Amino acid sequence: MADNDSTIQSGHPSMGAARGEAIAIQGVSKRFGSIVGVDSVDLHIEAGEFLSLLGPSGSGKTTLLMMIAGFETPSAGSITLGGRDLTHVQPNKRGIGMVFQRYALFPHMSVAQNVAFPLKMRGANKAEIAHLVDQALSRVRLQNYGGRMPAQLSGGQQQRVAVARALVFQPPVLLMDEPLGALDKKLREELQIEIKTLHESLGVTIIYVTHDQEEALTMSDRIAVMDKGRIQQLGSPVSLYHQPSSSFVADFIGKMNFLNGVVVGMDDRRIEVAVSGQTFDVARSQISGREDVAVGRSVRVAVRPESLSRTEEAERAIAGEIETSIFLGSHRTLIVRTEDGAQLQVQIPSSQQDSDVPRRGRTFVRLDPAAVRVFAGEAA
């Protein structure tokens, strides 16, 4: 469907001309009695950015999203959209699109009527509604489904309708609260790519709430990792994966192994760490934590499964016992118990001959010192 530069009567541009706006969140807090849901959050979201709020249940991510949408009022702080203060503006006056996990479609309306609903509320004429609904359904690959009822659609199709309805009036910002959580894994992964492609086509600003770290890594320009009402780290998927600022972030983004270590030597550029009877050097740029490192201090060492390798040689390797072996298609994961009781996940490429990988028994694990993160003051 070709782009169209017309506007509906409320002044919103057509879908083809979609462009996002920046959001500024300054000192925003939300209290529920004595409980702090969101605690003094500062966050600037660029126009057209795809930003995910990622964190465990109760971390404050959905509460922050609801304050941006207007369904919750901040206890303190301000929220602006394109320079316009939204802090106390009612939800239906904000011009923001919203997609929920449970679709929230009107069961008594057809697909086309569901998508048309925001346009009717904004006073668009019939011809324009028909054009924009057709355009919106084409965007989500449902152009021939306008006459169907929601009950006649699959879960994935219903979620596409919800996205079309949220975008049809051309909002500058689209808020998505766990929108794929009710779908099976394969369909969820397909829709992740579709939403990301749609975002790149339209340029709308998207704020996406999820507890699924793989989903956030797949879709986001930046990720804000939240815990206890605060943003623990903000950055690109690559920087969060490779340079987590804390063991919490390291553990929440991807799979991570943790080992307790002790600093046994150091100079201006590097430190020497002893782990499970082995020592290795780490650059100071690989160190994060709550306190300075010093010889004799305990540290927590984090290393990804793909940065570990199995070896038959004991030299400069950690000894352990293979407890189980798990085949996962692209790779095999060995669960190894070290002699001091730590459990390691070691990722072996599927290209390696299956007969070369023992299922159980004694083995040695070698880590890549350049790929570890060391957290000072966080030893378990």
mmCIF file of C-alpha atoms in Angstrom:
data_model
loop_
_atom_site.group_PDB
_atom_site.id
_atom_site.type_symbol
_atom_site.label_atom_id
_atom_site.label_comp_id
_atom_site.label_asym_id
_atom_site.label_seq_id
_atom_site.Cartn_x
_atom_site.Cartn_y
_atom_site.Cartn_z
ATOM 1 C CA MET A 1 0.000 0.000 0.000
ATOM 2 C CA ALA A 2 1.452 3.371 -1.000
ATOM 3 C CA ASP A 3 2.111 6.008 1.646
ATOM 4 C CA ASN A 4 -0.395 8.859 1.883
ATOM 5 C CA ASP A 5 0.204 12.342 3.277
ATOM 6 C CA SER A 6 -3.427 13.141 4.131
ATOM 7 C CA THR A 7 -4.519 13.845 7.715
ATOM 8 C CA ILE A 8 -7.666 12.910 9.562
ATOM 9 C CA GLN A 9 -9.821 15.681 10.992
ATOM 10 C CA SER A 10 -8.136 15.587 14.380
ATOM 11 C CA GLY A 11 -4.897 16.666 12.736
ATOM 12 C CA HIS A 12 -2.966 13.392 12.936
ATOM 13 C CA PRO A 13 -0.952 12.419 9.827
ATOM 14 C CA SER A 14 -1.761 9.233 7.928
ATOM 15 C CA MET A 15 0.074 6.009 8.689
ATOM 16 C CA GLY A 16 2.433 6.430 5.757
ATOM 17 C CA ALA A 17 3.918 9.588 7.304
ATOM 18 C CA ALA A 18 4.438 8.201 10.783
ATOM 19 C CA ARG A 19 7.195 9.780 12.845
ATOM 20 C CA GLY A 20 7.842 9.460 16.551
ATOM 21 C CA GLU A 21 8.442 12.096 19.180
ATOM 22 C CA ALA A 22 10.866 12.204 22.102
ATOM 23 C CA ILE A 23 9.762 11.484 25.668
ATOM 24 C CA ALA A 24 11.444 13.004 28.723
ATOM 25 C CA ILE A 25 10.851 11.389 32.133
ATOM 26 C CA GLN A 26 12.300 13.474 34.957
ATOM 27 C CA GLY A 27 12.413 12.446 38.618
ATOM 28 C CA VAL A 28 9.302 10.281 38.286
ATOM 29 C CA SER A 29 8.212 8.296 41.341
ATOM 30 C CA LYS A 30 5.065 6.385 42.176
ATOM 31 C CA ARG A 31 4.052 5.344 45.675
ATOM 32 C CA PHE A 32 1.195 3.061 46.652
ATOM 33 C CA GLY A 33 0.892 3.889 50.330
ATOM 34 C CA SER A 34 4.165 2.768 51.898
ATOM 35 C CA ILE A 35 5.173 0.776 48.800
ATOM 36 C CA VAL A 36 7.456 2.450 46.248
ATOM 37 C CA GLY A 37 6.537 1.240 42.756
ATOM 38 C CA VAL A 38 8.846 3.575 40.821
ATOM 39 C CA ASP A 39 11.685 5.423 42.493
ATOM 40 C CA SER A 40 13.049 8.701 41.044
ATOM 41 C CA VAL A 41 13.414 7.567 37.421
ATOM 42 C CA ASP A 42 15.126 9.822 34.864
ATOM 43 C CA LEU A 43 14.908 8.634 31.267
ATOM 44 C CA HIS A 44 15.086 10.322 27.868
ATOM 45 C CA ILE A 45 13.689 8.353 24.942
ATOM 46 C CA GLU A 46 14.711 9.586 21.496
ATOM 47 C CA ALA A 47 12.167 10.288 18.763
ATOM 48 C CA GLY A 48 11.658 7.105 16.754
ATOM 49 C CA GLU A 49 13.520 4.920 19.244
ATOM 50 C CA PHE A 50 12.505 1.390 20.227
ATOM 51 C CA LEU A 51 13.159 1.196 23.966
ATOM 52 C CA SER A 52 12.341 -1.818 26.122
ATOM 53 C CA LEU A 53 11.669 -1.716 29.853
ATOM 54 C CA LEU A 54 13.004 -5.063 31.045
ATOM 55 C CA GLY A 55 12.862 -6.530 34.509
ATOM 56 C CA PRO A 56 11.340 -9.153 36.801
ATOM 57 C CA SER A 57 7.802 -8.979 38.149
ATOM 58 C CA GLY A 58 7.446 -6.079 40.571
ATOM 59 C CA SER A 59 10.426 -4.162 39.150
ATOM 60 C CA GLY A 60 8.296 -1.110 38.271
ATOM 61 C CA LYS A 61 8.352 -1.396 34.484
ATOM 62 C CA THR A 62 4.585 -1.651 33.948
ATOM 63 C CA THR A 63 3.891 1.075 36.524
ATOM 64 C CA LEU A 64 6.250 3.389 34.627
ATOM 65 C CA LEU A 65 4.503 2.545 31.353
ATOM 66 C CA MET A 66 1.083 3.210 32.895
ATOM 67 C CA MET A 67 2.264 6.658 34.009
ATOM 68 C CA ILE A 68 3.404 7.451 30.462
ATOM 69 C CA ALA A 69 -0.006 6.282 29.197
ATOM 70 C CA GLY A 70 -1.830 8.337 31.823
ATOM 71 C CA PHE A 71 -3.503 5.439 33.635
ATOM 72 C CA GLU A 72 -1.388 6.175 36.728
ATOM 73 C CA THR A 73 -0.451 9.615 38.057
ATOM 74 C CA PRO A 74 3.135 10.161 39.270
ATOM 75 C CA SER A 75 3.607 10.901 42.947
ATOM 76 C CA ALA A 76 6.502 13.134 41.892
ATOM 77 C CA GLY A 77 8.285 14.194 38.714
ATOM 78 C CA SER A 78 7.186 15.042 35.173
ATOM 79 C CA ILE A 79 6.610 13.367 31.795
ATOM 80 C CA THR A 80 6.828 15.334 28.544
ATOM 81 C CA LEU A 81 6.150 14.276 24.954
ATOM 82 C CA GLY A 82 7.761 16.388 22.253
ATOM 83 C CA GLY A 83 8.132 19.177 24.812
ATOM 84 C CA ARG A 84 4.450 19.001 25.887
ATOM 85 C CA ASP A 85 3.895 18.279 29.587
ATOM 86 C CA LEU A 86 1.712 15.167 29.885
ATOM 87 C CA THR A 87 2.058 14.597 33.617
ATOM 88 C CA HIS A 88 -1.573 15.390 34.435
ATOM 89 C CA VAL A 89 -3.168 15.034 30.980
ATOM 90 C CA GLN A 90 -5.942 12.440 30.717
ATOM 91 C CA PRO A 91 -5.091 9.252 28.752
ATOM 92 C CA ASN A 92 -7.491 9.969 25.874
ATOM 93 C CA LYS A 93 -5.947 13.419 25.386
ATOM 94 C CA ARG A 94 -2.351 12.228 25.062
ATOM 95 C CA GLY A 95 -2.532 10.882 21.515
ATOM 96 C CA ILE A 96 -0.602 7.745 22.468
ATOM 97 C CA GLY A 97 -1.248 4.246 21.066
ATOM 98 C CA MET A 98 -1.433 1.297 23.456
ATOM 99 C CA VAL A 99 -1.229 -2.481 22.931
ATOM 100 C CA PHE A 100 -1.916 -4.874 25.811
ATOM 101 C CA GLN A 101 -1.114 -8.553 26.301
ATOM 102 C CA ARG A 102 -4.771 -9.570 26.157
ATOM 103 C CA TYR A 103 -5.542 -7.663 22.940
ATOM 104 C CA ALA A 104 -8.596 -5.810 24.413
ATOM 105 C CA LEU A 105 -10.545 -6.120 21.145
ATOM 106 C CA PHE A 106 -14.299 -5.462 21.131
ATOM 107 C CA PRO A 107 -15.801 -8.955 20.594
ATOM 108 C CA HIS A 108 -19.033 -7.614 19.063
ATOM 109 C CA MET A 109 -17.195 -5.579 16.394
ATOM 110 C CA SER A 110 -15.580 -6.836 13.202
ATOM 111 C CA VAL A 111 -11.845 -6.481 12.640
ATOM 112 C CA ALA A 112 -12.398 -3.382 10.507
ATOM 113 C CA GLN A 113 -14.723 -1.842 13.102
ATOM 114 C CA ASN A 114 -12.185 -2.488 15.857
ATOM 115 C CA VAL A 115 -9.434 -0.771 13.881
ATOM 116 C CA ALA A 116 -11.738 2.091 12.915
ATOM 117 C CA PHE A 117 -12.793 2.828 16.495
ATOM 118 C CA PRO A 118 -10.004 5.348 17.343
ATOM 119 C CA LEU A 119 -10.649 7.199 14.093
ATOM 120 C CA LYS A 120 -14.377 7.517 14.819
ATOM 121 C CA MET A 121 -13.574 8.883 18.272
ATOM 122 C CA ARG A 122 -11.427 11.537 16.572
ATOM 123 C CA GLY A 123 -14.108 12.560 14.092
ATOM 124 C CA ALA A 124 -12.643 11.216 10.860
ATOM 125 C CA ASN A 125 -15.008 10.982 7.881
ATOM 126 C CA LYS A 126 -16.144 7.647 6.435
ATOM 127 C CA ALA A 127 -13.972 7.764 3.315
ATOM 128 C CA GLU A 128 -10.865 8.506 5.318
ATOM 129 C CA ILE A 129 -11.680 5.837 7.890
ATOM 130 C CA ALA A 130 -12.051 3.238 5.135
ATOM 131 C CA HIS A 131 -8.723 4.263 3.585
ATOM 132 C CA LEU A 132 -6.771 4.337 6.850
ATOM 133 C CA VAL A 133 -8.259 1.063 8.128
ATOM 134 C CA ASP A 134 -7.312 -0.644 4.861
ATOM 135 C CA GLN A 135 -3.812 0.818 5.123
ATOM 136 C CA ALA A 136 -3.416 -0.251 8.768
ATOM 137 C CA LEU A 137 -4.563 -3.821 8.091
ATOM 138 C CA SER A 138 -2.197 -4.025 5.113
ATOM 139 C CA ARG A 139 0.649 -3.001 7.406
ATOM 140 C CA VAL A 140 0.009 -6.004 9.638
ATOM 141 C CA ARG A 141 -0.748 -8.386 6.719
ATOM 142 C CA LEU A 142 -4.470 -8.691 7.455
ATOM 143 C CA GLN A 143 -5.859 -6.770 4.482
ATOM 144 C CA ASN A 144 -8.487 -9.446 3.728
ATOM 145 C CA TYR A 145 -9.671 -9.930 7.312
ATOM 146 C CA GLY A 146 -11.703 -6.765 7.867
ATOM 147 C CA GLY A 147 -15.062 -8.537 7.859
ATOM 148 C CA ARG A 148 -14.127 -11.231 10.364
ATOM 149 C CA MET A 149 -14.952 -11.193 14.058
ATOM 150 C CA PRO A 150 -12.199 -11.415 16.700
ATOM 151 C CA ALA A 151 -13.384 -14.893 17.765
ATOM 152 C CA GLN A 152 -12.635 -16.138 14.240
ATOM 153 C CA LEU A 153 -8.957 -15.171 14.505
ATOM 154 C CA SER A 154 -5.941 -16.879 16.014
ATOM 155 C CA GLY A 155 -4.107 -15.280 18.929
ATOM 156 C CA GLY A 156 -1.405 -13.953 16.637
ATOM 157 C CA GLN A 157 -3.977 -12.450 14.262
ATOM 158 C CA GLN A 158 -5.827 -10.816 17.145
ATOM 159 C CA GLN A 159 -2.592 -9.233 18.321
ATOM 160 C CA ARG A 160 -1.957 -7.909 14.804
ATOM 161 C CA VAL A 161 -5.409 -6.309 14.869
ATOM 162 C CA ALA A 162 -4.579 -4.704 18.230
ATOM 163 C CA VAL A 163 -1.370 -3.264 16.739
ATOM 164 C CA ALA A 164 -3.252 -1.946 13.688
ATOM 165 C CA ARG A 165 -5.844 -0.286 15.942
ATOM 166 C CA ALA A 166 -3.138 1.343 18.051
ATOM 167 C CA LEU A 167 -1.353 2.732 14.984
ATOM 168 C CA VAL A 168 -4.265 3.690 12.722
ATOM 169 C CA PHE A 169 -4.648 7.259 14.076
ATOM 170 C CA GLN A 170 -0.900 7.847 13.718
ATOM 171 C CA PRO A 171 0.236 8.346 17.312
ATOM 172 C CA PRO A 172 3.786 9.626 17.826
ATOM 173 C CA VAL A 173 4.293 7.015 20.560
ATOM 174 C CA LEU A 174 3.215 3.385 20.837
ATOM 175 C CA LEU A 175 3.231 1.729 24.276
ATOM 176 C CA MET A 176 3.276 -2.077 24.374
ATOM 177 C CA ASP A 177 2.729 -3.954 27.641
ATOM 178 C CA GLU A 178 3.874 -7.611 27.343
ATOM 179 C CA PRO A 179 1.993 -7.813 24.000
ATOM 180 C CA LEU A 180 3.303 -11.258 23.009
ATOM 181 C CA GLY A 181 3.205 -12.928 26.413
ATOM 182 C CA ALA A 182 0.110 -15.022 25.663
ATOM 183 C CA LEU A 183 1.493 -16.515 22.432
ATOM 184 C CA ASP A 184 3.520 -19.674 21.887
ATOM 185 C CA LYS A 185 7.287 -19.390 21.395
ATOM 186 C CA LYS A 186 7.396 -19.776 17.594
ATOM 187 C CA LEU A 187 4.598 -17.270 16.967
ATOM 188 C CA ARG A 188 6.082 -14.891 19.522
ATOM 189 C CA GLU A 189 9.404 -14.924 17.686
ATOM 190 C CA GLU A 190 7.679 -14.319 14.340
ATOM 191 C CA LEU A 191 5.754 -11.334 15.703
ATOM 192 C CA GLN A 192 8.891 -9.893 17.312
ATOM 193 C CA ILE A 193 10.407 -9.563 13.846
ATOM 194 C CA GLU A 194 7.164 -8.191 12.394
ATOM 195 C CA ILE A 195 6.869 -5.505 15.085
ATOM 196 C CA LYS A 196 10.515 -4.542 14.686
ATOM 197 C CA THR A 197 10.121 -4.307 10.899
ATOM 198 C CA LEU A 198 6.958 -2.236 11.308
ATOM 199 C CA HIS A 199 8.761 0.099 13.700
ATOM 200 C CA GLU A 200 11.586 0.662 11.237
ATOM 201 C CA SER A 201 9.076 1.345 8.465
ATOM 202 C CA LEU A 202 6.974 3.829 10.444
ATOM 203 C CA GLY A 203 9.532 5.547 12.682
ATOM 204 C CA VAL A 204 7.104 5.723 15.611
ATOM 205 C CA THR A 205 8.591 5.834 19.127
ATOM 206 C CA ILE A 206 7.948 2.506 20.862
ATOM 207 C CA ILE A 207 8.216 1.777 24.585
ATOM 208 C CA TYR A 208 7.944 -1.950 25.124
ATOM 209 C CA VAL A 209 7.516 -3.697 28.485
ATOM 210 C CA THR A 210 8.751 -7.272 28.788
ATOM 211 C CA HIS A 211 10.271 -9.689 31.287
ATOM 212 C CA ASP A 212 11.712 -11.758 28.419
ATOM 213 C CA GLN A 213 15.367 -10.784 27.958
ATOM 214 C CA GLU A 214 15.677 -12.543 24.574
ATOM 215 C CA GLU A 215 12.704 -10.530 23.319
ATOM 216 C CA ALA A 216 14.298 -7.286 24.507
ATOM 217 C CA LEU A 217 17.643 -8.176 22.902
ATOM 218 C CA THR A 218 15.937 -9.018 19.602
ATOM 219 C CA MET A 219 13.793 -5.904 19.243
ATOM 220 C CA SER A 220 15.332 -2.951 21.061
ATOM 221 C CA ASP A 221 17.541 -0.021 20.145
ATOM 222 C CA ARG A 222 18.136 0.400 23.880
ATOM 223 C CA ILE A 223 17.066 -1.494 26.981
ATOM 224 C CA ALA A 224 16.377 -0.084 30.451
ATOM 225 C CA VAL A 225 16.868 -2.896 32.964
ATOM 226 C CA MET A 226 14.689 -2.217 36.008
ATOM 227 C CA ASP A 227 14.666 -3.605 39.528
ATOM 228 C CA LYS A 228 13.119 -2.305 42.751
ATOM 229 C CA GLY A 229 11.592 0.667 40.961
ATOM 230 C CA ARG A 230 14.878 1.959 39.538
ATOM 231 C CA ILE A 231 16.736 1.711 36.259
ATOM 232 C CA GLN A 232 19.763 -0.439 37.036
ATOM 233 C CA GLN A 233 21.394 -0.004 33.625
ATOM 234 C CA LEU A 234 20.460 1.644 30.321
ATOM 235 C CA GLY A 235 22.177 0.815 27.059
ATOM 236 C CA SER A 236 22.179 -1.015 23.747
ATOM 237 C CA PRO A 237 21.570 -4.784 23.701
ATOM 238 C CA VAL A 238 25.234 -5.340 22.808
ATOM 239 C CA SER A 239 26.585 -3.191 25.651
ATOM 240 C CA LEU A 240 24.266 -4.739 28.244
ATOM 241 C CA TYR A 241 25.177 -8.250 27.121
ATOM 242 C CA HIS A 242 28.929 -7.731 27.072
ATOM 243 C CA GLN A 243 29.365 -4.974 29.668
ATOM 244 C CA PRO A 244 26.785 -5.428 32.442
ATOM 245 C CA SER A 245 27.299 -2.971 35.291
ATOM 246 C CA SER A 246 26.220 -5.376 38.051
ATOM 247 C CA SER A 247 25.738 -9.065 38.671
ATOM 248 C CA PHE A 248 21.955 -8.468 38.635
ATOM 249 C CA VAL A 249 22.090 -7.130 35.071
ATOM 250 C CA ALA A 250 24.583 -9.819 34.041
ATOM 251 C CA ASP A 251 22.256 -12.518 35.353
ATOM 252 C CA PHE A 252 19.113 -11.015 33.834
ATOM 253 C CA ILE A 253 20.497 -10.434 30.326
ATOM 254 C CA GLY A 254 21.232 -13.793 28.707
ATOM 255 C CA LYS A 255 22.692 -16.835 30.429
ATOM 256 C CA MET A 256 25.620 -16.243 32.783
ATOM 257 C CA ASN A 257 27.940 -18.332 34.924
ATOM 258 C CA PHE A 258 29.154 -16.929 38.248
ATOM 259 C CA LEU A 259 32.284 -17.949 40.124
ATOM 260 C CA ASN A 260 33.689 -16.661 43.390
ATOM 261 C CA GLY A 261 37.246 -15.358 43.110
ATOM 262 C CA VAL A 262 39.963 -13.533 45.036
ATOM 263 C CA VAL A 263 42.258 -10.767 43.818
ATOM 264 C CA VAL A 264 45.841 -12.070 44.185
ATOM 265 C CA GLY A 265 47.754 -9.397 42.286
ATOM 266 C CA MET A 266 47.286 -6.095 40.466
ATOM 267 C CA ASP A 267 48.926 -3.170 38.716
ATOM 268 C CA ASP A 268 47.670 0.025 37.049
ATOM 269 C CA ARG A 269 46.155 -1.784 34.074
ATOM 270 C CA ARG A 270 45.253 -5.311 35.173
ATOM 271 C CA ILE A 271 44.320 -7.462 38.137
ATOM 272 C CA GLU A 272 45.093 -11.127 38.728
ATOM 273 C CA VAL A 273 42.181 -13.215 39.966
ATOM 274 C CA ALA A 274 42.228 -16.720 41.459
ATOM 275 C CA VAL A 275 39.173 -18.848 40.679
ATOM 276 C CA SER A 276 38.743 -22.555 41.512
ATOM 277 C CA GLY A 277 42.469 -23.065 41.890
ATOM 278 C CA GLN A 278 43.385 -21.221 38.648
ATOM 279 C CA THR A 279 44.614 -17.655 38.140
ATOM 280 C CA PHE A 280 44.135 -15.330 35.185
ATOM 281 C CA ASP A 281 44.610 -11.668 34.335
ATOM 282 C CA VAL A 282 41.725 -9.250 33.706
ATOM 283 C CA ALA A 283 41.925 -5.728 32.311
ATOM 284 C CA ARG A 284 40.607 -2.999 34.610
ATOM 285 C CA SER A 285 38.034 -2.108 31.934
ATOM 286 C CA GLN A 286 36.396 -5.473 32.686
ATOM 287 C CA ILE A 287 35.792 -4.582 36.359
ATOM 288 C CA SER A 288 32.564 -3.161 37.778
ATOM 289 C CA GLY A 289 31.171 -3.091 41.271
ATOM 290 C CA ARG A 290 30.368 -1.288 44.467
ATOM 291 C CA GLU A 291 33.910 -0.895 45.769
ATOM 292 C CA ASP A 292 37.535 -0.636 44.650
ATOM 293 C CA VAL A 293 39.475 -3.835 44.093
ATOM 294 C CA ALA A 294 42.458 -4.664 46.279
ATOM 295 C CA VAL A 295 44.689 -7.666 46.821
ATOM 296 C CA GLY A 296 42.928 -10.141 49.089
ATOM 297 C CA ARG A 297 39.423 -8.843 48.253
ATOM 298 C CA SER A 298 36.705 -11.260 47.186
ATOM 299 C CA VAL A 299 35.107 -10.671 43.778
ATOM 300 C CA ARG A 300 32.409 -12.289 41.681
ATOM 301 C CA VAL A 301 33.479 -13.429 38.222
ATOM 302 C CA ALA A 302 30.874 -13.672 35.448
ATOM 303 C CA VAL A 303 31.402 -15.485 32.149
ATOM 304 C CA ARG A 304 28.969 -16.446 29.372
ATOM 305 C CA PRO A 305 28.529 -20.136 28.440
ATOM 306 C CA GLU A 306 29.883 -19.455 24.946
ATOM 307 C CA SER A 307 33.104 -18.064 26.471
ATOM 308 C CA LEU A 308 33.842 -21.387 28.169
ATOM 309 C CA SER A 309 35.314 -24.395 26.406
ATOM 310 C CA ARG A 310 35.817 -28.019 27.369
ATOM 311 C CA THR A 311 39.338 -29.370 27.259
ATOM 312 C CA GLU A 312 41.164 -32.592 28.104
ATOM 313 C CA GLU A 313 44.138 -30.658 29.493
ATOM 314 C CA ALA A 314 44.323 -29.705 33.164
ATOM 315 C CA GLU A 315 46.759 -26.823 32.673
ATOM 316 C CA ARG A 316 45.116 -23.401 33.259
ATOM 317 C CA ALA A 317 41.689 -25.044 33.381
ATOM 318 C CA ILE A 318 39.006 -25.623 36.009
ATOM 319 C CA ALA A 319 38.397 -29.263 36.958
ATOM 320 C CA GLY A 320 34.875 -30.581 37.266
ATOM 321 C CA GLU A 321 32.337 -33.339 36.628
ATOM 322 C CA ILE A 322 29.833 -33.300 33.770
ATOM 323 C CA GLU A 323 26.413 -33.766 35.386
ATOM 324 C CA THR A 324 24.334 -33.722 32.208
ATOM 325 C CA SER A 325 24.415 -32.797 28.534
ATOM 326 C CA ILE A 326 21.545 -30.954 26.832
ATOM 327 C CA PHE A 327 21.130 -30.814 23.037
ATOM 328 C CA LEU A 328 19.574 -27.522 21.890
ATOM 329 C CA GLY A 329 19.891 -27.667 18.119
ATOM 330 C CA SER A 330 22.453 -24.983 17.339
ATOM 331 C CA HIS A 331 24.559 -26.019 20.326
ATOM 332 C CA ARG A 332 24.888 -28.462 23.199
ATOM 333 C CA THR A 333 25.070 -27.276 26.808
ATOM 334 C CA LEU A 334 27.172 -29.207 29.313
ATOM 335 C CA ILE A 335 26.313 -28.768 32.992
ATOM 336 C CA VAL A 336 29.606 -29.058 34.863
ATOM 337 C CA ARG A 337 30.022 -29.123 38.665
ATOM 338 C CA THR A 338 33.417 -27.765 39.719
ATOM 339 C CA GLU A 339 35.421 -29.209 42.593
ATOM 340 C CA ASP A 340 34.457 -26.296 44.848
ATOM 341 C CA GLY A 341 30.729 -26.806 44.144
ATOM 342 C CA ALA A 342 30.013 -24.156 41.487
ATOM 343 C CA GLN A 343 27.776 -25.134 38.565
ATOM 344 C CA LEU A 344 28.858 -24.065 35.066
ATOM 345 C CA GLN A 345 26.999 -24.089 31.766
ATOM 346 C CA VAL A 346 29.427 -24.732 28.908
ATOM 347 C CA GLN A 347 28.166 -24.159 25.370
ATOM 348 C CA ILE A 348 29.513 -26.544 22.718
ATOM 349 C CA PRO A 349 28.778 -25.815 19.008
ATOM 350 C CA SER A 350 26.655 -28.460 17.273
ATOM 351 C CA SER A 351 29.284 -28.537 14.521
ATOM 352 C CA GLN A 352 31.541 -30.394 16.959
ATOM 353 C CA GLN A 353 31.288 -34.148 16.514
ATOM 354 C CA ASP A 354 28.750 -35.569 18.978
ATOM 355 C CA SER A 355 31.069 -38.476 19.759
ATOM 356 C CA ASP A 356 33.719 -36.010 20.938
ATOM 357 C CA VAL A 357 31.473 -34.650 23.705
ATOM 358 C CA PRO A 358 31.147 -36.916 26.769
ATOM 359 C CA ARG A 359 27.777 -37.100 28.490
ATOM 360 C CA ARG A 360 29.203 -37.584 31.977
ATOM 361 C CA GLY A 361 32.496 -37.886 33.783
ATOM 362 C CA ARG A 362 35.504 -35.795 34.673
ATOM 363 C CA THR A 363 36.422 -32.879 32.428
ATOM 364 C CA PHE A 364 38.240 -29.552 32.416
ATOM 365 C CA VAL A 365 36.805 -26.145 31.543
ATOM 366 C CA ARG A 366 38.844 -23.246 30.210
ATOM 367 C CA LEU A 367 37.545 -19.684 30.218
ATOM 368 C CA ASP A 368 38.447 -16.777 27.959
ATOM 369 C CA PRO A 369 39.875 -14.093 30.308
ATOM 370 C CA ALA A 370 39.063 -11.343 27.793
ATOM 371 C CA ALA A 371 35.347 -12.237 27.965
ATOM 372 C CA VAL A 372 34.778 -12.194 31.734
ATOM 373 C CA ARG A 373 33.297 -9.454 33.910
ATOM 374 C CA VAL A 374 34.507 -8.994 37.472
ATOM 375 C CA PHE A 375 32.218 -7.477 40.086
ATOM 376 C CA ALA A 376 33.922 -6.063 43.147
ATOM 377 C CA GLY A 377 32.077 -6.306 46.445
ATOM 378 C CA GLU A 378 29.529 -8.777 45.071
ATOM 379 C CA ALA A 379 30.925 -12.166 46.057
ATOM 380 C CA ALA A 380 28.133 -14.605 46.898
#
